[in-house]
PDB file of C-alpha atoms in Angstrom:
ATOM      1  CA  UNK A  23      41.607 171.495 138.806  1.00 41.00           C
ATOM      2  CA  UNK A  24      43.063 168.039 139.716  1.00 38.00           C
ATOM      3  CA  UNK A  25      42.894 166.859 136.579  1.00 39.00           C
ATOM      4  CA  UNK A  26      46.166 169.137 135.542  1.00 40.00           C
ATOM      5  CA  UNK A  27      48.184 167.808 138.235  1.00 36.00           C
ATOM      6  CA  UNK A  28      47.765 163.890 138.251  1.00 37.00           C
ATOM      7  CA  UNK A  29      48.967 163.354 134.381  1.00 36.00           C
ATOM      8  CA  UNK A  30      51.803 165.153 134.636  1.00 36.00           C
ATOM      9  CA  UNK A  31      53.006 162.740 138.088  1.00 37.00           C
ATOM     10  CA  UNK A  32      51.997 159.120 136.152  1.00 37.00           C
ATOM     11  CA  UNK A  33      54.029 160.202 133.445  1.00 38.00           C
ATOM     12  CA  UNK A  34      57.119 161.341 135.602  1.00 38.00           C
ATOM     13  CA  UNK A  35      56.754 157.801 137.606  1.00 41.00           C
ATOM     14  CA  UNK A  36      56.222 155.707 134.605  1.00 39.00           C
ATOM     15  CA  UNK A  37      59.387 157.166 133.333  1.00 40.00           C
ATOM     16  CA  UNK A  38      61.739 156.512 135.970  1.00 40.00           C
ATOM     17  CA  UNK A  39      60.534 153.043 135.939  1.00 39.00           C
ATOM     18  CA  UNK A  40      61.539 152.813 132.330  1.00 39.00           C
ATOM     19  CA  UNK A  41      64.207 155.192 132.071  1.00 38.00           C
ATOM     20  CA  UNK A  42      65.807 154.224 128.716  1.00 37.00           C
ATOM     21  CA  UNK A  43      62.510 153.420 126.843  1.00 38.00           C
ATOM     22  CA  UNK A  44      60.405 156.219 128.706  1.00 39.00           C
ATOM     23  CA  UNK A  45      58.940 157.621 125.410  1.00 38.00           C
ATOM     24  CA  UNK A  46      58.021 153.517 123.896  1.00 37.00           C
ATOM     25  CA  UNK A  47      56.971 152.282 127.232  1.00 45.00           C
ATOM     26  CA  UNK A  48      53.100 152.268 128.485  1.00 55.00           C
ATOM     27  CA  UNK A  49      52.666 155.145 126.125  1.00 60.00           C
ATOM     28  CA  UNK A  50      49.195 153.953 125.236  1.00 74.00           C
ATOM     29  CA  UNK A  51      48.182 153.848 128.674  1.00 69.00           C
ATOM     30  CA  UNK A  52      48.526 158.441 128.693  1.00 59.00           C
ATOM     31  CA  UNK A  53      45.885 157.872 125.919  1.00 74.00           C
ATOM     32  CA  UNK A  54      43.264 156.532 128.894  1.00 77.00           C
ATOM     33  CA  UNK A  55      41.269 158.952 131.382  1.00 75.00           C
ATOM     34  CA  UNK A  56      42.499 159.011 134.358  1.00 68.00           C
ATOM     35  CA  UNK A  57      40.674 158.203 137.018  1.00 81.00           C
ATOM     36  CA  UNK A  58      40.991 158.999 141.146  1.00 80.00           C
ATOM     37  CA  UNK A  59      39.492 156.847 143.764  1.00 91.00           C
ATOM     38  CA  UNK A  60      39.431 157.391 147.618  1.00 95.00           C
ATOM     39  CA  UNK A  61      37.592 157.258 150.628  1.00 97.00           C
ATOM     40  CA  UNK A  62      37.785 161.128 151.197  1.00 96.00           C
ATOM     41  CA  UNK A  63      39.837 163.921 148.905  1.00 94.00           C
ATOM     42  CA  UNK A  64      39.476 167.766 149.776  1.00 94.00           C
ATOM     43  CA  UNK A  65      40.924 171.114 148.553  1.00 93.00           C
ATOM     44  CA  UNK A  66      42.514 173.862 150.091  1.00 94.00           C
ATOM     45  CA  UNK A  67      42.142 176.532 147.134  1.00 93.00           C
ATOM     46  CA  UNK A  68      43.999 179.148 149.359  1.00 93.00           C
ATOM     47  CA  UNK A  69      46.823 177.360 149.629  1.00 93.00           C
ATOM     48  CA  UNK A  70      46.524 175.391 146.643  1.00 94.00           C
ATOM     49  CA  UNK A  71      46.432 172.033 147.882  1.00 93.00           C
ATOM     50  CA  UNK A  72      44.745 168.947 146.565  1.00 91.00           C
ATOM     51  CA  UNK A  73      44.194 166.259 149.596  1.00 94.00           C
ATOM     52  CA  UNK A  74      43.006 162.326 148.319  1.00 93.00           C
ATOM     53  CA  UNK A  75      43.053 160.085 151.399  1.00 96.00           C
ATOM     54  CA  UNK A  76      42.636 156.353 152.282  1.00 96.00           C
ATOM     55  CA  UNK A  77      42.566 153.939 150.144  1.00 95.00           C
ATOM     56  CA  UNK A  78      43.768 156.362 146.879  1.00 93.00           C
ATOM     57  CA  UNK A  79      43.902 154.410 143.637  1.00 91.00           C
ATOM     58  CA  UNK A  80      44.723 156.351 140.461  1.00 80.00           C
ATOM     59  CA  UNK A  81      44.138 154.123 137.044  1.00 82.00           C
ATOM     60  CA  UNK A  82      44.830 155.319 133.678  1.00 78.00           C
ATOM     61  CA  UNK A  83      45.040 152.467 131.528  1.00 84.00           C
ATOM     62  CA  UNK A  84      47.039 149.401 132.907  1.00 86.00           C
ATOM     63  CA  UNK A  85      48.880 152.387 135.146  1.00 76.00           C
ATOM     64  CA  UNK A  86      47.839 151.667 138.935  1.00 83.00           C
ATOM     65  CA  UNK A  87      48.816 153.883 142.025  1.00 81.00           C
ATOM     66  CA  UNK A  88      47.634 152.348 145.421  1.00 92.00           C
ATOM     67  CA  UNK A  89      48.476 154.616 148.312  1.00 95.00           C
ATOM     68  CA  UNK A  90      47.241 155.355 151.604  1.00 97.00           C
ATOM     69  CA  UNK A  91      47.524 159.358 151.037  1.00 96.00           C
ATOM     70  CA  UNK A  92      48.260 161.357 148.122  1.00 92.00           C
ATOM     71  CA  UNK A  93      49.277 165.175 148.098  1.00 92.00           C
ATOM     72  CA  UNK A  94      49.358 167.606 145.489  1.00 83.00           C
ATOM     73  CA  UNK A  95      50.930 171.162 145.924  1.00 89.00           C
ATOM     74  CA  UNK A  96      50.799 174.076 143.479  1.00 88.00           C
ATOM     75  CA  UNK A  97      53.824 176.430 143.840  1.00 88.00           C
ATOM     76  CA  UNK A  98      53.904 180.236 143.473  1.00 88.00           C
ATOM     77  CA  UNK A  99      56.152 179.783 140.253  1.00 88.00           C
ATOM     78  CA  UNK A 100      52.697 177.169 139.115  1.00 83.00           C
ATOM     79  CA  UNK A 101      54.895 174.136 139.634  1.00 78.00           C
ATOM     80  CA  UNK A 102      54.096 171.225 141.739  1.00 79.00           C
ATOM     81  CA  UNK A 103      55.142 168.803 144.173  1.00 82.00           C
ATOM     82  CA  UNK A 104      53.137 165.101 144.087  1.00 80.00           C
ATOM     83  CA  UNK A 105      53.608 163.207 147.112  1.00 90.00           C
ATOM     84  CA  UNK A 106      52.064 159.696 147.699  1.00 92.00           C
ATOM     85  CA  UNK A 107      52.319 157.958 150.831  1.00 95.00           C
ATOM     86  CA  UNK A 108      51.260 154.182 152.053  1.00 96.00           C
ATOM     87  CA  UNK A 109      52.351 151.375 154.060  1.00 93.00           C
ATOM     88  CA  UNK A 110      53.441 151.026 151.175  1.00 96.00           C
ATOM     89  CA  UNK A 111      52.492 153.440 148.077  1.00 95.00           C
ATOM     90  CA  UNK A 112      52.700 150.676 144.951  1.00 91.00           C
ATOM     91  CA  UNK A 113      52.704 151.402 141.444  1.00 82.00           C
ATOM     92  CA  UNK A 114      52.173 148.776 138.830  1.00 85.00           C
ATOM     93  CA  UNK A 115      52.088 149.195 134.991  1.00 80.00           C
ATOM     94  CA  UNK A 116      51.877 146.556 131.628  1.00 81.00           C
ATOM     95  CA  UNK A 117      54.965 147.564 129.336  1.00 72.00           C
ATOM     96  CA  UNK A 118      54.078 147.771 126.011  1.00 75.00           C
ATOM     97  CA  UNK A 119      56.226 144.856 125.441  1.00 79.00           C
ATOM     98  CA  UNK A 120      53.791 142.819 127.841  1.00 82.00           C
ATOM     99  CA  UNK A 121      55.985 142.780 130.787  1.00 82.00           C
ATOM    100  CA  UNK A 122      55.129 144.014 134.075  1.00 86.00           C
ATOM    101  CA  UNK A 123      57.181 146.639 136.496  1.00 78.00           C
ATOM    102  CA  UNK A 124      56.292 147.652 140.395  1.00 84.00           C
ATOM    103  CA  UNK A 125      57.669 149.549 142.258  1.00 86.00           C
ATOM    104  CA  UNK A 126      56.808 150.256 145.829  1.00 94.00           C
ATOM    105  CA  UNK A 127      57.906 152.554 148.491  1.00 95.00           C
ATOM    106  CA  UNK A 128      56.467 154.356 151.738  1.00 96.00           C
ATOM    107  CA  UNK A 129      56.734 157.670 149.998  1.00 94.00           C
ATOM    108  CA  UNK A 130      56.936 158.533 146.335  1.00 85.00           C
ATOM    109  CA  UNK A 131      57.612 162.297 145.725  1.00 84.00           C
ATOM    110  CA  UNK A 132      58.205 164.144 142.520  1.00 78.00           C
ATOM    111  CA  UNK A 133      59.413 168.151 142.788  1.00 80.00           C
ATOM    112  CA  UNK A 134      58.449 169.549 139.004  1.00 73.00           C
ATOM    113  CA  UNK A 135      60.880 172.322 139.734  1.00 81.00           C
ATOM    114  CA  UNK A 136      64.109 170.191 140.337  1.00 84.00           C
ATOM    115  CA  UNK A 137      62.863 167.112 138.461  1.00 76.00           C
ATOM    116  CA  UNK A 138      63.285 165.022 140.707  1.00 81.00           C
ATOM    117  CA  UNK A 139      61.422 161.471 142.107  1.00 76.00           C
ATOM    118  CA  UNK A 140      61.964 160.194 145.224  1.00 88.00           C
ATOM    119  CA  UNK A 141      60.674 157.334 146.479  1.00 89.00           C
ATOM    120  CA  UNK A 142      62.165 156.708 150.196  1.00 92.00           C
ATOM    121  CA  UNK A 143      61.424 154.399 152.668  1.00 93.00           C
ATOM    122  CA  UNK A 144      62.099 150.474 152.004  1.00 91.00           C
ATOM    123  CA  UNK A 145      61.739 150.436 148.449  1.00 91.00           C
ATOM    124  CA  UNK A 146      61.677 148.117 145.765  1.00 90.00           C
ATOM    125  CA  UNK A 147      61.704 148.644 141.962  1.00 83.00           C
ATOM    126  CA  UNK A 148      60.847 144.958 140.013  1.00 85.00           C
ATOM    127  CA  UNK A 149      61.173 144.446 136.149  1.00 79.00           C
ATOM    128  CA  UNK A 150      61.411 141.122 134.632  1.00 77.00           C
ATOM    129  CA  UNK A 151      63.120 139.764 137.596  1.00 76.00           C
ATOM    130  CA  UNK A 152      65.618 142.080 137.950  1.00 81.00           C
ATOM    131  CA  UNK A 153      65.263 144.096 141.276  1.00 85.00           C
ATOM    132  CA  UNK A 154      66.767 147.233 143.477  1.00 85.00           C
ATOM    133  CA  UNK A 155      66.377 147.937 146.649  1.00 87.00           C
ATOM    134  CA  UNK A 156      67.410 150.680 149.134  1.00 87.00           C
ATOM    135  CA  UNK A 157      66.191 153.316 151.433  1.00 87.00           C
ATOM    136  CA  UNK A 158      66.011 155.617 148.897  1.00 88.00           C
ATOM    137  CA  UNK A 159      66.059 156.051 145.010  1.00 86.00           C
ATOM    138  CA  UNK A 160      66.527 159.295 143.447  1.00 85.00           C
ATOM    139  CA  UNK A 161      65.622 159.698 139.936  1.00 77.00           C
ATOM    140  CA  UNK A 162      67.008 163.023 137.961  1.00 77.00           C
ATOM    141  CA  UNK A 163      65.315 163.517 134.958  1.00 66.00           C
ATOM    142  CA  UNK A 164      67.281 166.795 133.875  1.00 74.00           C
ATOM    143  CA  UNK A 165      70.472 164.108 133.806  1.00 79.00           C
ATOM    144  CA  UNK A 166      68.172 160.985 133.491  1.00 68.00           C
ATOM    145  CA  UNK A 167      70.711 159.756 136.323  1.00 78.00           C
ATOM    146  CA  UNK A 168      69.263 157.544 138.857  1.00 74.00           C
ATOM    147  CA  UNK A 169      70.936 156.739 142.675  1.00 80.00           C
ATOM    148  CA  UNK A 170      69.856 154.234 145.092  1.00 79.00           C
ATOM    149  CA  UNK A 171      70.941 154.865 148.456  1.00 73.00           C
ATOM    150  CA  UNK A 172      71.309 152.831 151.424  1.00 71.00           C
ATOM    151  CA  UNK A 173      69.492 153.800 154.895  1.00 70.00           C
ATOM    152  CA  UNK A 174      71.043 155.593 157.601  1.00 71.00           C
ATOM    153  CA  UNK A 175      71.967 152.062 160.032  1.00 73.00           C
ATOM    154  CA  UNK A 176      75.718 150.951 158.873  1.00 70.00           C
ATOM    155  CA  UNK A 177      74.305 147.865 157.999  1.00 69.00           C
ATOM    156  CA  UNK A 178      72.250 148.960 155.585  1.00 70.00           C
ATOM    157  CA  UNK A 179      72.643 147.994 151.601  1.00 75.00           C
ATOM    158  CA  UNK A 180      71.958 148.569 148.105  1.00 73.00           C
ATOM    159  CA  UNK A 181      70.766 145.683 146.655  1.00 76.00           C
ATOM    160  CA  UNK A 182      70.654 145.429 142.887  1.00 75.00           C
ATOM    161  CA  UNK A 183      69.977 141.942 140.736  1.00 74.00           C
ATOM    162  CA  UNK A 184      70.396 141.848 137.199  1.00 70.00           C
ATOM    163  CA  UNK A 185      68.789 138.514 136.075  1.00 72.00           C
ATOM    164  CA  UNK A 186      70.793 137.512 132.475  1.00 75.00           C
ATOM    165  CA  UNK A 187      68.661 137.171 129.355  1.00 72.00           C
ATOM    166  CA  UNK A 188      67.636 133.862 128.541  1.00 71.00           C
ATOM    167  CA  UNK A 189      69.230 131.881 125.489  1.00 70.00           C
ATOM    168  CA  UNK A 190      66.656 131.279 122.907  1.00 63.00           C
ATOM    169  CA  UNK A 191      66.354 127.318 122.436  1.00 51.00           C
ATOM    170  CA  UNK A 192      68.464 127.385 119.089  1.00 52.00           C
ATOM    171  CA  UNK A 193      71.139 129.135 120.899  1.00 53.00           C
ATOM    172  CA  UNK A 194      71.673 125.987 122.721  1.00 53.00           C
ATOM    173  CA  UNK A 195      71.810 123.790 119.960  1.00 52.00           C
ATOM    174  CA  UNK A 196      74.688 122.150 118.911  1.00 53.00           C
ATOM    175  CA  UNK A 197      75.528 123.164 115.356  1.00 51.00           C
ATOM    176  CA  UNK A 198      77.194 119.874 112.737  1.00 55.00           C
ATOM    177  CA  UNK A 199      79.540 120.863 110.098  1.00 48.00           C
TER     178      UNK A 199
END
C-alpha cells in the first residue's frame, strides 16, 4: 500500500528543487528502490491514512528525506496529500551533475489534486551556493510557478541569494594580439 504513495511524493519534491531541469536531474534515483525507516508506523485503513513516526528516513538512490513524522492521506477521489514534518524536515539529493541540493522546513506538504508543493516554517532551499529563505515557499506544478512568502511579522522578509557563475581560468587570461 505504501509503495503507491511514496514515489509520487519523492518525484514531486525533487521536481520543485530542480524546477527547470526536473526531467534531467535525479532521474537515476527513481530507478532505485524506496526505503522508509521509522521507529513506528501505523495504518488507518478505514480513513485511508498511513503514518510514520520518529526518526523517519525516506531514501531512494541519492535522495534522502528526514522527518519526525510523515503522514499520507488518500482522498475519496484517489488523490493523495503527503505531509512530512520535523524540526526541521530535511531533503537532500545529489543531482546528475554531482552537485548537491538541500531544503529544510518545519512542514513539507504536497497536494496531488491542486498540484501544490508547500514548504512552510523557516524554509531554506540551497543549491550551488544559491539560497532562498522565507516563511513559506509554494510551487505549483500545473503552472510551474513558485512563490516565496514572508511570515506574519512585519519585519519578516524573503531572502534570495544568487551566486554568480564562476568564470573559467581561460576567460581571465589577457589575449595578446
